[in-house]
């Protein structure tokens, strides 16, 4: 993959399968259509190919730390593959001016919660910093970022709540370290490492 830049904007994520990606994309389209009829709202919608479930956002990371993260996160994980399911849409923050529109994710059997301690241990060993916000993480797929919505928070919340999201389930088989590279438009995501979950019966 080459040496790359001196720093990189990194995050750790699990990917959606094609069926879950279609459901999330459909929900985003419905919300966008509802908000299209409301004046004064501007939302940057995430491209379907960029949809993912962020587990930890690491921010700007130096080259040496990135190399250690690649090695650490590429190793096989102790947890077996498991299932997640899509849940109703919403916004962050819950109160005040919305900044993010998302589709929720349900941890079908608690396996996702068991993944994060191992992940945080690997991040710490590689020298990556995990923010306090990560400890209060709520699984979700970001579908849009609100750029302008003066006094329109209620409209955005109502549009998200009005959309019915099919509870599509998908199987998580690996954990990926991504770099977010800025462009003139939406960012490009580059995978630096993908660690497979341990072989065995899927947790559910």
Coordinates of N, CA and C in Angstrom, one line a residue:
X1 N 0.8 -1.2 0.0 CA 0.0 0.0 0.0 C 0.8 1.3 0.0
X2 N 2.2 1.1 0.2 CA 3.0 2.3 0.1 C 3.1 3.0 1.5
X3 N 4.0 4.0 1.6 CA 4.1 4.7 2.8 C 3.0 5.6 3.2
X4 N 2.4 6.2 2.1 CA 1.3 7.1 2.3 C 1.7 8.4 2.9
X5 N 0.7 9.3 3.3 CA 1.0 10.6 3.9 C 1.6 10.4 5.3
X6 N 2.1 11.5 5.9 CA 2.6 11.5 7.2 C 1.6 11.3 8.3
X7 N 0.4 11.7 8.0 CA -0.8 11.5 8.9 C -2.0 11.0 8.0
X8 N -2.9 10.3 8.7 CA -4.1 9.9 8.0 C -5.3 10.0 8.9
X9 N -6.4 10.3 8.4 CA -7.7 10.4 9.2 C -8.3 9.0 9.2
X10 N -8.3 8.3 10.3 CA -8.6 6.9 10.3 C -9.9 6.7 11.2
X11 N -10.5 5.6 10.8 CA -11.6 5.1 11.7 C -11.7 3.6 11.5
X12 N -12.3 2.9 12.5 CA -12.5 1.5 12.4 C -14.0 1.2 12.2
X13 N -14.3 0.3 11.3 CA -15.8 0.1 10.9 C -16.0 -1.4 10.6
X14 N -17.3 -1.7 10.6 CA -17.8 -2.9 10.0 C -18.7 -2.5 8.8
X15 N -18.6 -3.3 7.8 CA -19.3 -3.0 6.5 C -20.7 -3.6 6.5
X16 N -21.5 -3.1 5.7 CA -22.9 -3.6 5.4 C -22.8 -4.6 4.2
X17 N -23.7 -5.6 4.2 CA -23.8 -6.4 3.0 C -24.7 -5.7 2.0
X18 N -24.9 -6.2 0.8 CA -25.6 -5.6 -0.2 C -27.1 -5.3 0.1
X19 N -27.7 -6.3 0.8 CA -29.1 -6.2 1.1 C -29.3 -5.1 2.2
X20 N -28.5 -5.0 3.2 CA -28.6 -4.0 4.2 C -28.3 -2.6 3.6
X21 N -27.3 -2.6 2.7 CA -27.0 -1.3 2.0 C -28.2 -0.8 1.2
X22 N -28.9 -1.7 0.6 CA -30.1 -1.2 -0.2 C -31.1 -0.7 0.7
X23 N -31.4 -1.3 1.9 CA -32.4 -0.8 2.8 C -32.0 0.6 3.3
X24 N -30.7 0.7 3.7 CA -30.3 2.0 4.3 C -30.4 3.1 3.2
X25 N -30.0 2.8 2.0 CA -30.1 3.7 0.9 C -31.5 4.1 0.6
X26 N -32.4 3.2 0.7 CA -33.8 3.5 0.5 C -34.4 4.4 1.6
X27 N -34.0 4.2 2.8 CA -34.4 5.0 3.9 C -33.9 6.5 3.7
X28 N -32.6 6.6 3.3 CA -32.1 7.9 3.0 C -32.8 8.6 1.9
X29 N -33.2 7.9 0.9 CA -33.9 8.5 -0.2 C -35.3 9.1 0.3
X30 N -36.0 8.2 1.1 CA -37.3 8.7 1.6 C -37.2 9.9 2.5
X31 N -36.2 9.9 3.3 CA -36.0 11.1 4.2 C -35.7 12.3 3.4
X32 N -34.8 12.2 2.4 CA -34.4 13.3 1.5 C -35.6 13.8 0.8
X33 N -36.5 12.9 0.3 CA -37.7 13.4 -0.4 C -38.6 14.2 0.5
X34 N -38.7 13.7 1.8 CA -39.6 14.5 2.7 C -39.0 15.9 3.0
X35 N -37.7 15.9 3.2 CA -37.0 17.2 3.5 C -36.9 18.1 2.3
X36 N -37.0 17.5 1.1 CA -36.9 18.3 -0.1 C -38.1 19.3 -0.2
X37 N -39.2 19.0 0.5 CA -40.3 19.9 0.4 C -40.3 21.0 1.5
X38 N -39.2 21.0 2.3 CA -39.1 22.0 3.4 C -38.0 23.0 3.0
X39 N -38.3 24.3 3.0 CA -37.4 25.3 2.7 C -36.3 25.5 3.8
X40 N -35.1 25.8 3.4 CA -34.1 26.2 4.3 C -33.2 25.0 4.8
X41 N -33.5 23.8 4.4 CA -32.7 22.7 4.9 C -31.7 22.2 3.8
X42 N -30.5 22.0 4.3 CA -29.5 21.4 3.3 C -28.7 20.3 4.1
X43 N -28.8 19.1 3.5 CA -28.2 17.9 4.1 C -27.2 17.3 3.0
X44 N -26.0 17.0 3.5 CA -25.1 16.2 2.6 C -25.3 14.8 2.8
X45 N -25.8 14.1 1.8 CA -26.2 12.7 2.0 C -25.0 11.8 1.6
X46 N -24.8 10.7 2.4 CA -23.7 9.8 2.2 C -23.9 8.9 1.0
X47 N -22.9 8.8 0.1 CA -23.1 7.9 -1.0 C -23.2 6.5 -0.6
X48 N -24.1 5.7 -1.3 CA -24.3 4.3 -0.9 C -23.0 3.5 -0.7
X49 N -22.0 3.7 -1.6 CA -20.8 2.9 -1.4 C -20.0 3.3 -0.2
X50 N -20.3 4.4 0.4 CA -19.6 4.9 1.6 C -20.3 4.5 2.9
X51 N -21.5 3.9 2.8 CA -22.2 3.6 4.0 C -21.5 2.5 4.8
X52 N -21.4 2.7 6.1 CA -20.7 1.7 7.0 C -21.2 2.0 8.4
X53 N -20.8 1.1 9.3 CA -21.0 1.3 10.7 C -19.7 1.6 11.4
X54 N -19.5 2.8 11.8 CA -18.2 3.2 12.5 C -18.2 2.6 13.9
X55 N -17.2 2.0 14.3 CA -17.0 1.4 15.6 C -16.2 2.4 16.5
X56 N -15.1 2.9 15.9 CA -14.3 3.9 16.6 C -13.7 4.8 15.6
X57 N -13.8 6.2 15.9 CA -13.2 7.2 15.0 C -11.9 7.6 15.7
X58 N -10.8 7.6 15.0 CA -9.5 7.8 15.5 C -8.9 9.2 15.2
X59 N -9.5 9.8 14.2 CA -8.9 11.1 13.8 C -7.6 11.0 13.1
X60 N -6.8 12.1 13.2 CA -5.5 12.1 12.5 C -4.5 11.3 13.2
X61 N -3.9 10.3 12.5 CA -3.0 9.4 13.1 C -1.7 9.4 12.3
X62 N -0.6 9.4 13.1 CA 0.7 9.4 12.4 C 1.1 8.1 11.7
X63 N 2.1 8.1 10.9 CA 2.4 7.0 10.0 C 2.9 5.8 10.9
X64 N 3.7 6.0 11.9 CA 4.1 4.9 12.7 C 3.0 4.2 13.4
X65 N 2.1 5.0 14.0 CA 0.9 4.4 14.7 C 0.0 3.7 13.7
X66 N -0.1 4.3 12.6 CA -1.0 3.7 11.5 C -0.4 2.3 11.2
X67 N 0.9 2.2 11.1 CA 1.5 0.9 10.8 C 1.2 -0.1 11.8
X68 N 1.3 0.3 13.1 CA 1.0 -0.6 14.2 C -0.4 -1.0 14.2
X69 N -1.3 -0.1 13.8 CA -2.7 -0.4 13.8 C -3.0 -1.4 12.7
X70 N -2.4 -1.2 11.5 CA -2.6 -2.2 10.4 C -2.2 -3.6 10.9
X71 N -1.1 -3.7 11.5 CA -0.6 -5.0 12.0 C -1.6 -5.6 13.0
X72 N -2.0 -4.8 14.0 CA -2.8 -5.2 15.1 C -4.3 -5.6 14.6
X73 N -4.9 -4.7 13.8 CA -6.3 -5.0 13.4 C -6.4 -6.0 12.3
X74 N -5.3 -6.4 11.6 CA -5.4 -7.4 10.6 C -5.4 -8.8 11.2
X75 N -5.0 -8.9 12.5 CA -5.0 -10.3 13.1 C -6.4 -10.8 13.3
X76 N -6.5 -12.1 13.3 CA -7.8 -12.8 13.6 C -8.3 -12.4 15.0
X77 N -9.6 -12.1 15.0 CA -10.3 -11.7 16.2 C -10.8 -12.9 17.0
X78 N -10.9 -12.7 18.3 CA -11.4 -13.9 19.2 C -12.9 -14.1 19.0
X79 N -13.6 -13.1 18.6 CA -15.1 -13.2 18.5 C -15.5 -13.9 17.2
X80 N -16.5 -14.8 17.2 CA -17.0 -15.4 16.0 C -17.8 -14.4 15.2
X81 N -18.0 -14.7 13.9 CA -18.9 -13.8 13.1 C -20.3 -13.7 13.8
X82 N -20.9 -12.6 13.7 CA -22.2 -12.3 14.4 C -23.1 -11.5 13.5
X83 N -24.4 -11.4 14.0 CA -25.4 -10.7 13.2 C -25.8 -9.4 13.8
X84 N -26.0 -8.4 13.0 CA -26.6 -7.1 13.4 C -27.9 -6.9 12.5
X85 N -28.7 -6.0 13.0 CA -30.0 -5.8 12.3 C -30.2 -4.3 12.2
X86 N -30.8 -3.8 11.1 CA -31.1 -2.4 11.0 C -32.3 -2.1 11.9
X87 N -32.3 -0.8 12.3 CA -33.4 -0.3 13.3 C -33.9 1.0 12.8
X88 N -34.9 1.6 13.4 CA -35.5 2.9 13.0 C -34.4 4.0 12.9
X89 N -34.8 5.0 12.0 CA -33.9 6.1 11.8 C -34.0 7.2 12.9
X90 N -33.1 8.0 13.0 CA -33.1 9.1 14.0 C -32.1 10.2 13.6
X91 N -31.8 11.1 14.6 CA -30.8 12.1 14.4 C -30.0 12.3 15.7
X92 N -28.8 12.9 15.5 CA -28.0 13.3 16.6 C -27.8 14.8 16.5
X93 N -27.8 15.5 17.6 CA -28.1 15.1 18.9 C -29.6 14.9 19.1
X94 N -30.0 14.3 20.2 CA -31.4 14.0 20.4 C -32.2 15.3 20.6
X95 N -31.6 16.3 21.3 CA -32.2 17.6 21.5 C -31.3 18.7 20.9
X96 N -31.9 19.8 20.5 CA -31.1 20.8 19.9 C -31.1 20.7 18.4
X97 N -30.2 21.4 17.8 CA -30.1 21.4 16.3 C -29.5 20.1 15.8
X98 N -30.2 19.4 14.9 CA -29.6 18.1 14.4 C -28.4 18.4 13.6
X99 N -27.4 17.5 13.8 CA -26.2 17.5 13.0 C -26.0 16.3 12.1
X100 N -26.6 15.2 12.5 CA -26.4 13.9 11.8 C -27.7 13.2 11.7
X101 N -28.0 12.6 10.5 CA -29.2 11.8 10.3 C -28.7 10.4 10.1
X102 N -29.3 9.4 10.8 CA -28.7 8.0 10.8 C -29.8 7.0 10.8
X103 N -29.4 5.8 10.4 CA -30.3 4.6 10.6 C -29.7 3.8 11.7
X104 N -30.5 3.4 12.6 CA -30.1 2.6 13.8 C -29.6 1.2 13.5
X105 N -28.9 0.6 14.4 CA -28.4 -0.7 14.3 C -28.7 -1.4 15.6
X106 N -29.2 -2.6 15.5 CA -29.5 -3.4 16.7 C -28.5 -4.6 16.8
X107 N -27.9 -4.7 18.0 CA -27.0 -5.8 18.3 C -27.9 -7.0 18.7
X108 N -27.9 -8.0 17.7 CA -28.9 -9.1 17.9 C -28.7 -10.0 19.1
X109 N -27.4 -10.2 19.5 CA -27.1 -11.1 20.5 C -26.1 -10.6 21.5
X110 N -25.7 -9.4 21.5 CA -24.7 -8.9 22.4 C -23.3 -9.0 22.0
X111 N -23.1 -9.6 20.8 CA -21.7 -9.8 20.3 C -21.0 -8.5 20.0
X112 N -21.7 -7.6 19.5 CA -21.1 -6.3 19.2 C -20.5 -5.7 20.4
X113 N -21.2 -5.8 21.5 CA -20.6 -5.2 22.8 C -19.4 -6.0 23.2
X114 N -19.3 -7.3 22.9 CA -18.1 -8.1 23.2 C -16.9 -7.8 22.3
X115 N -17.2 -7.2 21.1 CA -16.1 -6.8 20.2 C -15.4 -5.6 20.7
X116 N -16.0 -4.6 21.2 CA -15.4 -3.3 21.5 C -14.3 -3.4 22.6
X117 N -14.4 -4.3 23.6 CA -13.2 -4.3 24.6 C -12.0 -4.8 23.9
X118 N -12.1 -5.9 23.0 CA -10.9 -6.3 22.3 C -10.4 -5.3 21.4
X119 N -11.3 -4.6 20.7 CA -10.9 -3.5 19.8 C -10.1 -2.4 20.6
X120 N -10.7 -2.0 21.7 CA -10.0 -0.9 22.5 C -8.7 -1.3 23.0
X121 N -8.5 -2.6 23.3 CA -7.2 -3.1 23.8 C -6.2 -3.1 22.7
X122 N -6.6 -3.4 21.5 CA -5.7 -3.4 20.3 C -5.3 -2.0 20.0
X123 N -6.3 -1.1 20.0 CA -6.0 0.3 19.7 C -5.0 0.9 20.7
X124 N -5.2 0.6 22.0 CA -4.3 1.2 23.0 C -2.9 0.6 22.9
X125 N -2.8 -0.7 22.5 CA -1.5 -1.3 22.4 C -0.8 -0.7 21.2
X126 N -1.5 -0.2 20.2 CA -0.9 0.4 19.0 C -0.6 1.8 19.2
X127 N -1.0 2.4 20.3 CA -0.8 3.8 20.6 C -1.8 4.8 20.1
X128 N -3.0 4.3 19.7 CA -4.1 5.1 19.2 C -4.9 5.6 20.4
X129 N -5.4 6.8 20.3 CA -6.2 7.4 21.4 C -7.7 7.2 21.1
X130 N -8.4 6.7 22.2 CA -9.8 6.5 22.1 C -10.5 7.6 22.9
X131 N -11.4 8.4 22.3 CA -12.0 9.5 23.0 C -13.0 9.0 24.1
X132 N -13.3 9.8 25.0 CA -14.3 9.4 26.0 C -15.7 9.2 25.4
X133 N -16.0 9.9 24.3 CA -17.2 9.8 23.6 C -17.4 8.4 23.1
X134 N -16.3 7.7 22.7 CA -16.4 6.4 22.2 C -17.0 5.4 23.2
X135 N -16.9 5.7 24.5 CA -17.4 4.8 25.5 C -18.9 4.9 25.6
X136 N -19.5 5.9 25.0 CA -20.9 6.0 25.0 C -21.5 5.8 23.6
X137 N -20.8 5.0 22.9 CA -21.1 4.7 21.5 C -22.5 4.1 21.3
X138 N -23.3 4.6 20.3 CA -24.6 4.0 20.0 C -24.4 3.6 18.5
X139 N -24.6 2.3 18.3 CA -24.4 1.8 16.9 C -25.4 2.4 15.9
X140 N -24.9 2.9 14.8 CA -25.7 3.5 13.8 C -24.9 3.6 12.5
X141 N -25.7 3.8 11.4 CA -25.1 4.1 10.1 C -25.4 5.5 9.7
X142 N -24.4 6.4 9.6 CA -24.7 7.8 9.2 C -25.1 7.8 7.8
X143 N -26.3 8.5 7.5 CA -26.7 8.6 6.1 C -26.7 10.1 5.6
X144 N -26.6 11.0 6.6 CA -26.5 12.4 6.1 C -26.0 13.3 7.2
X145 N -25.4 14.4 6.8 CA -24.9 15.4 7.7 C -25.6 16.8 7.4
X146 N -26.2 17.3 8.4 CA -27.0 18.6 8.3 C -26.0 19.7 8.1
X147 N -26.1 20.4 7.0 CA -25.3 21.6 6.8 C -26.0 22.9 7.1
X148 N -27.3 22.9 6.9 CA -28.1 24.2 7.2 C -29.5 23.8 7.5
X149 N -30.0 24.2 8.6 CA -31.4 24.0 8.9 C -31.9 24.9 10.0
X150 N -31.9 26.2 9.8 CA -32.3 27.2 10.8 C -33.7 26.9 11.3
X151 N -33.8 26.6 12.6 CA -35.1 26.4 13.2 C -35.9 25.3 12.5
X152 N -35.3 24.3 11.9 CA -35.9 23.2 11.2 C -35.7 21.9 11.9
X153 N -35.2 21.9 13.1 CA -34.9 20.6 13.7 C -36.1 19.7 13.8
X154 N -37.2 20.2 14.1 CA -38.4 19.4 14.3 C -38.7 18.7 12.9
X155 N -38.6 19.4 11.8 CA -38.9 18.9 10.5 C -38.0 17.7 10.2
X156 N -36.7 17.8 10.6 CA -35.7 16.7 10.3 C -36.1 15.5 11.2
X157 N -36.4 15.8 12.5 CA -36.7 14.6 13.4 C -38.0 13.9 12.9
X158 N -39.0 14.7 12.5 CA -40.2 14.1 12.0 C -40.0 13.3 10.7
X159 N -39.2 13.8 9.8 CA -38.9 13.1 8.6 C -38.2 11.7 8.9
X160 N -37.2 11.7 9.8 CA -36.6 10.5 10.1 C -37.5 9.5 10.8
X161 N -38.3 10.0 11.7 CA -39.2 9.1 12.4 C -40.3 8.6 11.6
X162 N -40.7 9.3 10.5 CA -41.8 8.8 9.6 C -41.4 7.7 8.7
X163 N -40.1 7.5 8.5 CA -39.7 6.4 7.6 C -39.6 5.1 8.2
X164 N -40.2 4.1 7.6 CA -40.1 2.7 8.1 C -38.9 2.0 7.6
X165 N -38.0 1.6 8.5 CA -36.8 0.9 8.1 C -37.0 -0.6 8.3
X166 N -36.8 -1.3 7.2 CA -36.9 -2.8 7.3 C -35.8 -3.3 8.2
X167 N -36.1 -4.2 9.2 CA -35.1 -4.7 10.1 C -34.2 -5.8 9.5
X168 N -33.6 -5.4 8.4 CA -32.7 -6.3 7.6 C -31.5 -6.7 8.5
X169 N -31.2 -8.0 8.5 CA -30.1 -8.6 9.3 C -28.9 -8.9 8.3
X170 N -27.7 -8.7 8.8 CA -26.6 -9.1 8.0 C -25.5 -9.6 9.0
X171 N -24.6 -10.4 8.4 CA -23.6 -11.1 9.1 C -22.3 -10.4 9.1
X172 N -21.7 -10.0 10.2 CA -20.4 -9.3 10.3 C -19.3 -10.4 10.3
X173 N -18.4 -10.3 9.4 CA -17.3 -11.3 9.3 C -15.9 -10.7 9.5
X174 N -15.8 -9.4 9.5 CA -14.5 -8.8 9.7 C -14.6 -7.4 10.2
X175 N -13.5 -6.9 10.6 CA -13.4 -5.5 11.1 C -12.3 -4.8 10.3
X176 N -12.6 -3.6 9.8 CA -11.7 -2.9 8.9 C -11.2 -1.6 9.4
X177 N -10.0 -1.3 9.2 CA -9.4 0.0 9.4 C -9.4 0.8 8.1
X178 N -10.1 1.9 8.2 CA -10.3 2.8 7.0 C -9.6 4.1 7.2
X179 N -9.1 4.7 6.0 CA -8.7 6.1 6.0 C -9.7 6.9 5.2
X180 N -10.1 8.0 5.7 CA -11.0 8.9 5.0 C -10.2 10.0 4.4
X181 N -10.2 10.0 3.0 CA -9.4 11.0 2.2 C -10.3 12.1 1.7
X182 N -10.0 13.3 1.9 CA -10.8 14.4 1.4 C -10.7 14.6 -0.1
X183 N -11.8 14.9 -0.7 CA -11.8 15.2 -2.1 C -12.7 16.5 -2.3
X184 N -12.8 17.0 -3.5 CA -13.7 18.1 -3.8 C -15.1 17.8 -3.5
X185 N -15.5 16.6 -3.4 CA -16.9 16.2 -3.1 C -16.8 15.3 -1.8
X186 N -17.6 14.3 -1.8 CA -17.6 13.3 -0.6 C -16.3 12.7 -0.5
X187 N -15.9 12.3 0.8 CA -14.6 11.7 1.0 C -14.5 10.3 0.3
X188 N -13.3 9.9 0.1 CA -13.0 8.6 -0.4 C -12.5 7.7 0.8
X189 N -13.0 6.5 0.9 CA -12.5 5.6 2.0 C -11.6 4.6 1.4
X190 N -10.5 4.5 2.1 CA -9.4 3.5 1.7 C -9.2 2.5 2.8
X191 N -9.3 1.2 2.5 CA -9.1 0.2 3.5 C -7.6 -0.1 3.7
X192 N -7.1 0.0 4.9 CA -5.7 -0.2 5.2 C -5.5 -1.6 5.8
X193 N -6.5 -2.2 6.5 CA -6.4 -3.5 7.0 C -7.8 -4.1 7.3
X194 N -8.0 -5.4 7.2 CA -9.2 -6.0 7.5 C -8.9 -7.3 8.3
X195 N -9.4 -7.4 9.5 CA -9.2 -8.5 10.4 C -10.4 -9.4 10.4
X196 N -10.2 -10.7 10.1 CA -11.4 -11.6 10.1 C -11.8 -12.0 11.5
X197 N -13.1 -12.2 11.7 CA -13.5 -12.7 12.9 C -13.3 -14.2 12.9
X198 N -13.1 -14.8 14.1 CA -12.7 -16.2 14.2 C -13.8 -17.1 13.6
X199 N -13.3 -18.2 13.0 CA -14.2 -19.1 12.4 C -15.0 -19.8 13.5
X200 N -16.3 -20.1 13.1 CA -17.2 -20.8 14.1 C -18.6 -20.4 13.8
X201 N -19.5 -20.9 14.7 CA -20.9 -20.6 14.5 C -21.1 -19.1 14.7
X202 N -21.9 -18.5 13.9 CA -22.2 -17.0 14.0 C -23.0 -16.8 15.3
X203 N -22.6 -15.7 16.0 CA -23.3 -15.3 17.2 C -24.5 -14.6 16.8
X204 N -25.6 -14.8 17.5 CA -26.9 -14.1 17.1 C -27.8 -14.0 18.4

